mmCIF file with all atom_site columns, C-alpha atoms in Angstrom:
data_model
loop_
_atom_site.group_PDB
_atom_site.id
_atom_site.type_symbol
_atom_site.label_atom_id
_atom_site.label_alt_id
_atom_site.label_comp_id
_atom_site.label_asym_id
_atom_site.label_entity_id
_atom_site.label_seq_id
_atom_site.pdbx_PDB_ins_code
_atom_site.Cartn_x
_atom_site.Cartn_y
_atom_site.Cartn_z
_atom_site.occupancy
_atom_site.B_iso_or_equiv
_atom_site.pdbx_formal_charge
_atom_site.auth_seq_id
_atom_site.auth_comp_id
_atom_site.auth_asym_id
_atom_site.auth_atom_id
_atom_site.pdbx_PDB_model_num
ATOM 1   C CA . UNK A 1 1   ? -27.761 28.602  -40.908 1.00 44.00 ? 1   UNK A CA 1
ATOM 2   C CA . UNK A 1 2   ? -25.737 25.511  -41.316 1.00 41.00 ? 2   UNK A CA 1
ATOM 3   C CA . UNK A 1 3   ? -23.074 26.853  -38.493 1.00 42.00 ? 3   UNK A CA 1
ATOM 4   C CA . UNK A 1 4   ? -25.905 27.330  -36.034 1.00 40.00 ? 4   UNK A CA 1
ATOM 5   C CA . UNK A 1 5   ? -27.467 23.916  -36.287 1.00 37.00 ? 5   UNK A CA 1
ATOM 6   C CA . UNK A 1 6   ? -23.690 22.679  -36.654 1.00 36.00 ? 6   UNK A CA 1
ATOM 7   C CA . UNK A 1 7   ? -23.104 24.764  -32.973 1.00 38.00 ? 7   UNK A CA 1
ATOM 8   C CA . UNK A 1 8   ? -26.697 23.556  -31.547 1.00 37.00 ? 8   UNK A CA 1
ATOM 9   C CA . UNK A 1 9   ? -25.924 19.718  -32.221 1.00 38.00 ? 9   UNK A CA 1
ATOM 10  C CA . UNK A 1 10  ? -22.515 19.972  -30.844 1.00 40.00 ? 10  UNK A CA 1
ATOM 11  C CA . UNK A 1 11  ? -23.506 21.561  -27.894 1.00 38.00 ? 11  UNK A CA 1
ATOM 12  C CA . UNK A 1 12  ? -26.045 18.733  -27.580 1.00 38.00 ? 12  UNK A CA 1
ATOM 13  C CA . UNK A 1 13  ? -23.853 16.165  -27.874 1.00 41.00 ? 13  UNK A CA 1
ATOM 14  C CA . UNK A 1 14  ? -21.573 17.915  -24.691 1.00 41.00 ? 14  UNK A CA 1
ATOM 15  C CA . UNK A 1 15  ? -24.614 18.143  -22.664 1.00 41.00 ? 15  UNK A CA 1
ATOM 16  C CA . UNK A 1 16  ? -25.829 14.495  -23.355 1.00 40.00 ? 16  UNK A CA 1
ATOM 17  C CA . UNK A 1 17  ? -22.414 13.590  -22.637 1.00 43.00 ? 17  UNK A CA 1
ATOM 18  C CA . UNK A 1 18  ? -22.018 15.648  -19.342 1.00 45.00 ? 18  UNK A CA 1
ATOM 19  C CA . UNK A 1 19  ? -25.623 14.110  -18.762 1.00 48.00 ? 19  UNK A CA 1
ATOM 20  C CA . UNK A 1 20  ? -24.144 10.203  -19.036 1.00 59.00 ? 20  UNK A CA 1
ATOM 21  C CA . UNK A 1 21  ? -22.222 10.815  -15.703 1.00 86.00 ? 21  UNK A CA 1
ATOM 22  C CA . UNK A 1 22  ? -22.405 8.162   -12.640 1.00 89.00 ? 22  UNK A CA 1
ATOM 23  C CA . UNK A 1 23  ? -22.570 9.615   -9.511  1.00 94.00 ? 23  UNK A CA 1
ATOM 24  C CA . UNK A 1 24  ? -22.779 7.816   -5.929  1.00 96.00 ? 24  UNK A CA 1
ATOM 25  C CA . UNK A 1 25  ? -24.671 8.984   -3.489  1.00 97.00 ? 25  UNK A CA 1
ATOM 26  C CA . UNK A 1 26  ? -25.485 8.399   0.570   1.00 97.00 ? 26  UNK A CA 1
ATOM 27  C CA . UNK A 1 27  ? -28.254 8.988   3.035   1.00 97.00 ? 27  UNK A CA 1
ATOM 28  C CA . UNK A 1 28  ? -27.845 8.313   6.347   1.00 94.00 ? 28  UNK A CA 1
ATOM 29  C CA . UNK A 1 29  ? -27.888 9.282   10.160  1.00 93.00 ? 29  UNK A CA 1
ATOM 30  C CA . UNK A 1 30  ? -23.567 9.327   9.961   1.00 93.00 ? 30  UNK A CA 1
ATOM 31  C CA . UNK A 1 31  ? -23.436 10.788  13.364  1.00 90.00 ? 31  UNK A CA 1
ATOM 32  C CA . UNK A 1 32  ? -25.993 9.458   15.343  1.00 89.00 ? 32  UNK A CA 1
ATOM 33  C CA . UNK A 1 33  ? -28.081 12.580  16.428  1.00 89.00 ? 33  UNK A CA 1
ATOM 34  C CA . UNK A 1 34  ? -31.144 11.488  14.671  1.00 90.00 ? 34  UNK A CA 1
ATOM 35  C CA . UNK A 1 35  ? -30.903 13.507  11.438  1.00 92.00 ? 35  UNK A CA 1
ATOM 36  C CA . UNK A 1 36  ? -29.711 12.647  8.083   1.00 95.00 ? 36  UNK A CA 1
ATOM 37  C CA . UNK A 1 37  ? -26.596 12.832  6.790   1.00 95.00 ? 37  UNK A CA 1
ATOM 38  C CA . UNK A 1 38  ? -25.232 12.886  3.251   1.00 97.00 ? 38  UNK A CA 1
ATOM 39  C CA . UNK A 1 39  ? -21.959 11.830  1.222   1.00 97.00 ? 39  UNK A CA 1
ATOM 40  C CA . UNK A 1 40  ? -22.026 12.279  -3.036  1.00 97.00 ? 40  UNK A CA 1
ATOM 41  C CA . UNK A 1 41  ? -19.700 12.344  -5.613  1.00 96.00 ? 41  UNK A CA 1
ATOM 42  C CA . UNK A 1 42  ? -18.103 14.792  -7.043  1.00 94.00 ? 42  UNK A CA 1
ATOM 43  C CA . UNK A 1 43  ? -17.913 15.210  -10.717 1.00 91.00 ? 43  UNK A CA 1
ATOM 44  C CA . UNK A 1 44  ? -16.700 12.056  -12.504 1.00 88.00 ? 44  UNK A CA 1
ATOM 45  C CA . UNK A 1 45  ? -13.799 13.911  -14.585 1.00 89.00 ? 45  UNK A CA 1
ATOM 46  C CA . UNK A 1 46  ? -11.905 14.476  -11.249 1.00 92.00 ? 46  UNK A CA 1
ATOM 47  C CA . UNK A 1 47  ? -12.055 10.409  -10.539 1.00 91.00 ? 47  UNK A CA 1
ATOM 48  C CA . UNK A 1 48  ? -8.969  8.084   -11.096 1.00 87.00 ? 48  UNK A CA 1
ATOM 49  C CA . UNK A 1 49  ? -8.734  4.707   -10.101 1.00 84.00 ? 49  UNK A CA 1
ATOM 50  C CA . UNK A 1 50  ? -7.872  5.532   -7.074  1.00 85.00 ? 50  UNK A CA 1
ATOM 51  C CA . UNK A 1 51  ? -11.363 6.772   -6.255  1.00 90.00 ? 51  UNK A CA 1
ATOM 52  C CA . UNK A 1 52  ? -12.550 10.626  -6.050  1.00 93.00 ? 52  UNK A CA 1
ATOM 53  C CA . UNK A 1 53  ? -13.943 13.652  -4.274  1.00 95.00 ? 53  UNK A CA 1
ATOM 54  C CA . UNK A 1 54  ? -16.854 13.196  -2.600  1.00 96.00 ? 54  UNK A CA 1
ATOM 55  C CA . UNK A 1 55  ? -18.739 15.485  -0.549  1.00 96.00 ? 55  UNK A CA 1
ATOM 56  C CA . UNK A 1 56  ? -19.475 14.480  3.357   1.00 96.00 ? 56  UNK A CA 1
ATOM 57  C CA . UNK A 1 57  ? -22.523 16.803  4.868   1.00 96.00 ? 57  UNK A CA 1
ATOM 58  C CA . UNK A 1 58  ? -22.820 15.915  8.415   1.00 95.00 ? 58  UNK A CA 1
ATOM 59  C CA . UNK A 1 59  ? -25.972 17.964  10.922  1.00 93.00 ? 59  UNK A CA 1
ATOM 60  C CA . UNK A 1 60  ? -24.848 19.605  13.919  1.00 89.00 ? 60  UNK A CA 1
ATOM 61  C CA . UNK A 1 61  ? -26.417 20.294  17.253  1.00 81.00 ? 61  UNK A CA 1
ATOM 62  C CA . UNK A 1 62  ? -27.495 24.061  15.961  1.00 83.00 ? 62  UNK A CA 1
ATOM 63  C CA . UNK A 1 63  ? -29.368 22.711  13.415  1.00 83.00 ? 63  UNK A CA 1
ATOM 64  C CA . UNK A 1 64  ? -26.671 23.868  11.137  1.00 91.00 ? 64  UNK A CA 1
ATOM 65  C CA . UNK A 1 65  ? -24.643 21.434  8.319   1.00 94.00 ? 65  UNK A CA 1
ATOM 66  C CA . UNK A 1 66  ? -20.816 20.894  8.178   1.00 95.00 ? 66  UNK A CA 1
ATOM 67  C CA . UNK A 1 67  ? -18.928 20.316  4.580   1.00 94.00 ? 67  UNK A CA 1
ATOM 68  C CA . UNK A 1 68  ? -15.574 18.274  3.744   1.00 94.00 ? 68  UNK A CA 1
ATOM 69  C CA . UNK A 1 69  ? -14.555 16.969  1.151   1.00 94.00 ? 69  UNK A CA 1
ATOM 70  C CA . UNK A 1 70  ? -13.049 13.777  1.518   1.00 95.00 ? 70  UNK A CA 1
ATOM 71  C CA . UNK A 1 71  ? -11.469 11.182  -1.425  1.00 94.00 ? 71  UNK A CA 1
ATOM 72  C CA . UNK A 1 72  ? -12.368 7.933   -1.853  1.00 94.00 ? 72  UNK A CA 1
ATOM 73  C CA . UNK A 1 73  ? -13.310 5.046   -3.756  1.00 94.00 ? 73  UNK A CA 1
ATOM 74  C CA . UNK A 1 74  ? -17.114 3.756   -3.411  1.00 94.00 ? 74  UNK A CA 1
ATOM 75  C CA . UNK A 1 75  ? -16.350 0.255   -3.289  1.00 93.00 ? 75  UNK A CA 1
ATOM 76  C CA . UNK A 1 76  ? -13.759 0.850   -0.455  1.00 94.00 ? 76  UNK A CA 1
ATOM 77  C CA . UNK A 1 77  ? -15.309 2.726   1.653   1.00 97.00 ? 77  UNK A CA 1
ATOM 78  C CA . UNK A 1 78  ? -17.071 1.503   5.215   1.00 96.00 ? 78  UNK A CA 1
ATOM 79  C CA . UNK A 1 79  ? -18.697 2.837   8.147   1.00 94.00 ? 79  UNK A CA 1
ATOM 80  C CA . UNK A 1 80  ? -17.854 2.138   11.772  1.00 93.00 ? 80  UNK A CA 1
ATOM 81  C CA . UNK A 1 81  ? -20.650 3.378   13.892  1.00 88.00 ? 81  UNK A CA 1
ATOM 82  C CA . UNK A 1 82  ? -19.557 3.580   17.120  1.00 87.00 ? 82  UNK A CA 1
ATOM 83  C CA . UNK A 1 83  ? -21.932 6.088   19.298  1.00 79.00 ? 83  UNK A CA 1
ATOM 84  C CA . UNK A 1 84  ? -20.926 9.506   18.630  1.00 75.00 ? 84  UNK A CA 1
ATOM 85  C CA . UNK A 1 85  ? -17.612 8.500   17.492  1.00 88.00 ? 85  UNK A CA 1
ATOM 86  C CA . UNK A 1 86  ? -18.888 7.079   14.055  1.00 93.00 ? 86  UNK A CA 1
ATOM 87  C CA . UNK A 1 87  ? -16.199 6.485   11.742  1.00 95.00 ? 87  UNK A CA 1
ATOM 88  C CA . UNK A 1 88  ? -15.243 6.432   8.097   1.00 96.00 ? 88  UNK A CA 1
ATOM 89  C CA . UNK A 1 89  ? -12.691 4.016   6.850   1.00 97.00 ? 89  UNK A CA 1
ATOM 90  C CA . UNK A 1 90  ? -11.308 4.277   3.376   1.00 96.00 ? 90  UNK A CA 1
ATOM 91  C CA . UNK A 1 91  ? -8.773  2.855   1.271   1.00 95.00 ? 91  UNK A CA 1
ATOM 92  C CA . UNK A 1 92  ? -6.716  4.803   -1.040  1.00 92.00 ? 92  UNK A CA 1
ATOM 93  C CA . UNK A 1 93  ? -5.266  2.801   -3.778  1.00 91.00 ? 93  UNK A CA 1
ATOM 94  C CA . UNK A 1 94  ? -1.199  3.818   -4.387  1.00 90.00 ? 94  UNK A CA 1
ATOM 95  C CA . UNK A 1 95  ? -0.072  0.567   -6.622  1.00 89.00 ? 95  UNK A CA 1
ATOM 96  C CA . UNK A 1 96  ? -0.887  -2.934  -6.534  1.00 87.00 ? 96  UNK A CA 1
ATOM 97  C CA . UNK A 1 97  ? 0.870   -3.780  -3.304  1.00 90.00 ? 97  UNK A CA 1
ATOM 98  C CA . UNK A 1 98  ? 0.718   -0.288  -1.367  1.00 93.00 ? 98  UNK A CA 1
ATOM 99  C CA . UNK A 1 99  ? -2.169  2.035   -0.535  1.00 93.00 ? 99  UNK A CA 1
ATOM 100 C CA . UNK A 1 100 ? -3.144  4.381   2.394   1.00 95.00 ? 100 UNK A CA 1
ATOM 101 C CA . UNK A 1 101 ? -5.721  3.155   5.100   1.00 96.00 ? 101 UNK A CA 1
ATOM 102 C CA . UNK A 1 102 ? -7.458  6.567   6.485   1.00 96.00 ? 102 UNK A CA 1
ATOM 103 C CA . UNK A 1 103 ? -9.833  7.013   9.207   1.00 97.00 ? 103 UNK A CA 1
ATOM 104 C CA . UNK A 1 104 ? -12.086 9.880   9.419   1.00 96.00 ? 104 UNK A CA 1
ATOM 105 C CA . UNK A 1 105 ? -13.708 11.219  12.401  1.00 95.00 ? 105 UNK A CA 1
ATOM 106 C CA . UNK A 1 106 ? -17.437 11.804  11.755  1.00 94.00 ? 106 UNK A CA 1
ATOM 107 C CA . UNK A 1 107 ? -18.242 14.941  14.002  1.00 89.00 ? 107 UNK A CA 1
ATOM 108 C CA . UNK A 1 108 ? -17.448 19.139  13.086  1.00 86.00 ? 108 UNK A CA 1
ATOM 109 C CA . UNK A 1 109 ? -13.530 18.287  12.751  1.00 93.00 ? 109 UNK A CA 1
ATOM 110 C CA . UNK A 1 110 ? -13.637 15.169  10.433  1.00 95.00 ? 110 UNK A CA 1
ATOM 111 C CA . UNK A 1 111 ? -10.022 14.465  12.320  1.00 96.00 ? 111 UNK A CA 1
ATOM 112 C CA . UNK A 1 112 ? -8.159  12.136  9.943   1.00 96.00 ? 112 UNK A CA 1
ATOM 113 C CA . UNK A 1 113 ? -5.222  9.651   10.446  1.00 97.00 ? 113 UNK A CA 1
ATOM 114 C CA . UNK A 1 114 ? -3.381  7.651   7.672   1.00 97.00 ? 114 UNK A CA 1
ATOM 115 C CA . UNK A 1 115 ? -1.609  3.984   7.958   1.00 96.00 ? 115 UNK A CA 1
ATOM 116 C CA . UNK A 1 116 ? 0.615   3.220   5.125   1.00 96.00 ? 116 UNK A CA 1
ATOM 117 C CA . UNK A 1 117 ? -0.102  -0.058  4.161   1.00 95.00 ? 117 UNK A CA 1
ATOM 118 C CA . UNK A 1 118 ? 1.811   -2.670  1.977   1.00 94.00 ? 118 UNK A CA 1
ATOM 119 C CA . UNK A 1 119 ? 0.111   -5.860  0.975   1.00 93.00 ? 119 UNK A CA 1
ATOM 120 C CA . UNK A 1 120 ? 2.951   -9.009  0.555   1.00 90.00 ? 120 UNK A CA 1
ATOM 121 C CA . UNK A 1 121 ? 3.310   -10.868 -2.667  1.00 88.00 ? 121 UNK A CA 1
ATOM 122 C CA . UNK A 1 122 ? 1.254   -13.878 -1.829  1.00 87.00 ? 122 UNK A CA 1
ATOM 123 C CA . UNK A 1 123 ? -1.926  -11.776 -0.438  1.00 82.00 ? 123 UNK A CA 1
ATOM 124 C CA . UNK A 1 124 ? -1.347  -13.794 3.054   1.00 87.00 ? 124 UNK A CA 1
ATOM 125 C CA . UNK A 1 125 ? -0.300  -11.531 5.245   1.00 89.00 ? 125 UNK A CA 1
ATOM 126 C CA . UNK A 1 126 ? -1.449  -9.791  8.681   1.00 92.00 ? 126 UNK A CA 1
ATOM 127 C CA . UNK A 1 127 ? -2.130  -6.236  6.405   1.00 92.00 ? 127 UNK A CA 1
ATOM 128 C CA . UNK A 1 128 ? -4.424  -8.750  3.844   1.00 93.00 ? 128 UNK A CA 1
ATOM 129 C CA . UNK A 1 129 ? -6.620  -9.849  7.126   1.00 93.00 ? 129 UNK A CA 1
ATOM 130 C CA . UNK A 1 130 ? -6.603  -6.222  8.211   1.00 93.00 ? 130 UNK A CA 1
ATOM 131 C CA . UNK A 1 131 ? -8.361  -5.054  4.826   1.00 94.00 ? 131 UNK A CA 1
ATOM 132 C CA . UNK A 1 132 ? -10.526 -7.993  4.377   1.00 94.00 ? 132 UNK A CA 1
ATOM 133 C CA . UNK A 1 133 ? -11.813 -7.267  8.055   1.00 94.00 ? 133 UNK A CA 1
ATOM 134 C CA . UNK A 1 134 ? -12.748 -3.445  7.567   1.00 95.00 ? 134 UNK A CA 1
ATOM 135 C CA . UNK A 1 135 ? -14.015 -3.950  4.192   1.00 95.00 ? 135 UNK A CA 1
ATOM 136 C CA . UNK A 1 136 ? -15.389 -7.094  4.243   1.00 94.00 ? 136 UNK A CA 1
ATOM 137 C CA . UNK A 1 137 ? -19.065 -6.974  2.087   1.00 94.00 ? 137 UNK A CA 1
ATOM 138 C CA . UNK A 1 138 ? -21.216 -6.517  5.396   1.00 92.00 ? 138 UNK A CA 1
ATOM 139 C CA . UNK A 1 139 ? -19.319 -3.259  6.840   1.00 91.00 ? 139 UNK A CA 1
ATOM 140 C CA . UNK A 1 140 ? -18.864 -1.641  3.279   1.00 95.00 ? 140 UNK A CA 1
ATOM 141 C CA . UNK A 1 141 ? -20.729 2.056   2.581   1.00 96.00 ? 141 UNK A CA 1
ATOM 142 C CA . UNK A 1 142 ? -23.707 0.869   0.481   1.00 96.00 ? 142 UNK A CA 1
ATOM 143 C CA . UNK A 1 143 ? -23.333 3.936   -2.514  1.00 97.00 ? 143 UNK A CA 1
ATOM 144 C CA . UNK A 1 144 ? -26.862 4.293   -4.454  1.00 96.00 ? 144 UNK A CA 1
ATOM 145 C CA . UNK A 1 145 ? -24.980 4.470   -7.725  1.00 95.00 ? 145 UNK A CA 1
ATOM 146 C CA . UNK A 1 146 ? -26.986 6.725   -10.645 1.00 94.00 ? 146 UNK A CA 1
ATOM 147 C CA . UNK A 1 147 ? -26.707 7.114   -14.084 1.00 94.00 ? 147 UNK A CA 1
ATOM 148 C CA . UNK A 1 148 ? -27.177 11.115  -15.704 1.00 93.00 ? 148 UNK A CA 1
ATOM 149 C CA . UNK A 1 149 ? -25.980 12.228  -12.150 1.00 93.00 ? 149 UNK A CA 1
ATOM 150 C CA . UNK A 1 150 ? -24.779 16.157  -11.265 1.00 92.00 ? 150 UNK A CA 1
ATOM 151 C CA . UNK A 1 151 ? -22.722 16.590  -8.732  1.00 93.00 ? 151 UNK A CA 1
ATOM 152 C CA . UNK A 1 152 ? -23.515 18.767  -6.153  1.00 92.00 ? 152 UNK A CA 1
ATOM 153 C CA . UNK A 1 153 ? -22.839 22.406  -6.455  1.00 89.00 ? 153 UNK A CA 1
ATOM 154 C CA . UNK A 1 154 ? -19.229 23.213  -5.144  1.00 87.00 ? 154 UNK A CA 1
ATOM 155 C CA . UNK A 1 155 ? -16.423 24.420  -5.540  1.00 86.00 ? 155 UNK A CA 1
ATOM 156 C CA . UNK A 1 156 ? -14.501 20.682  -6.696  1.00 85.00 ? 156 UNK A CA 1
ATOM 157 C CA . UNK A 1 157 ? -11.203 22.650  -7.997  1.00 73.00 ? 157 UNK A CA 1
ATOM 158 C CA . UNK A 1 158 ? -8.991  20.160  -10.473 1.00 60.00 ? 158 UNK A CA 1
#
């Protein structure tokens, strides 16, 4: 008897922890057809400073959905919404002074493309005005963050 309520608290305890999980999470016409789209976070154990997996839904003209999974970091993350060539813009974190800047296409190929970036010692440089421009407060992806979250069923891999 003492086992089982010894197994039933601990499992408790895992699923309260699992339970205490922040998530982010997105709602929003992405691509401009008049339907929404949606971008969440994947489960918190596979985030790193860095940022994480998140999942990127996006409608189609079928009435069907497209998936990708894309990695990122919710505070440096913005949206360029240019007609149908909407775009995301991320930052990927590498060390203090280095990082990769990635676009990604919003449409059925989510079509990527990478800049290395280095940042100079004294934060002054033209890479510095470059950051500051595409993530300046008024551009960034506004995440509704949430406490107990679960991630989206998928497959996340490790």
């Amino acid at each position: 008897m003492l086992r089982s309520i010894f197994i039933f608290c601990s499992l408790l305890m895992v699923a309260s922890a699992a339970a205490a999980d922040t998530g982010y999470f997105l709602e929003q016409d992405l691509n401009n057809d008049g339907i929404m789209d949606k971008i969440e976070s994947g489960p918190s154990n596979l985030f790193g400073n860095g940022g994480g997996p998140f999942l990127v839904t996006l409608s189609q003209p079928e009435g069907k959905f497209v998936t990708q999974i894309v990695e990122l970091h919710p505070k440096a993350a913005s949206l360029q919404i240019n007609g149908n060539k909407n775009q995301l813009w991320i930052y990927w974190r590498n060390s203090y002074n280095s990082g990769v800047l990635r676009t990604i296409q919003l449409d059925n190929t989510f079509k990527a493309q990478d800049i290395d970036i280095y940042f100079s010692e004294d934060r002054s440089g033209l890479t510095e005005k470059i950051f500051e421009t595409i993530f300046h407060p008024d551009h960034l992806i506004k995440f509704l963050e949430i406490e107990g979250y679960t991630p989206p069923k998928y497959h996340w891999g490790k």
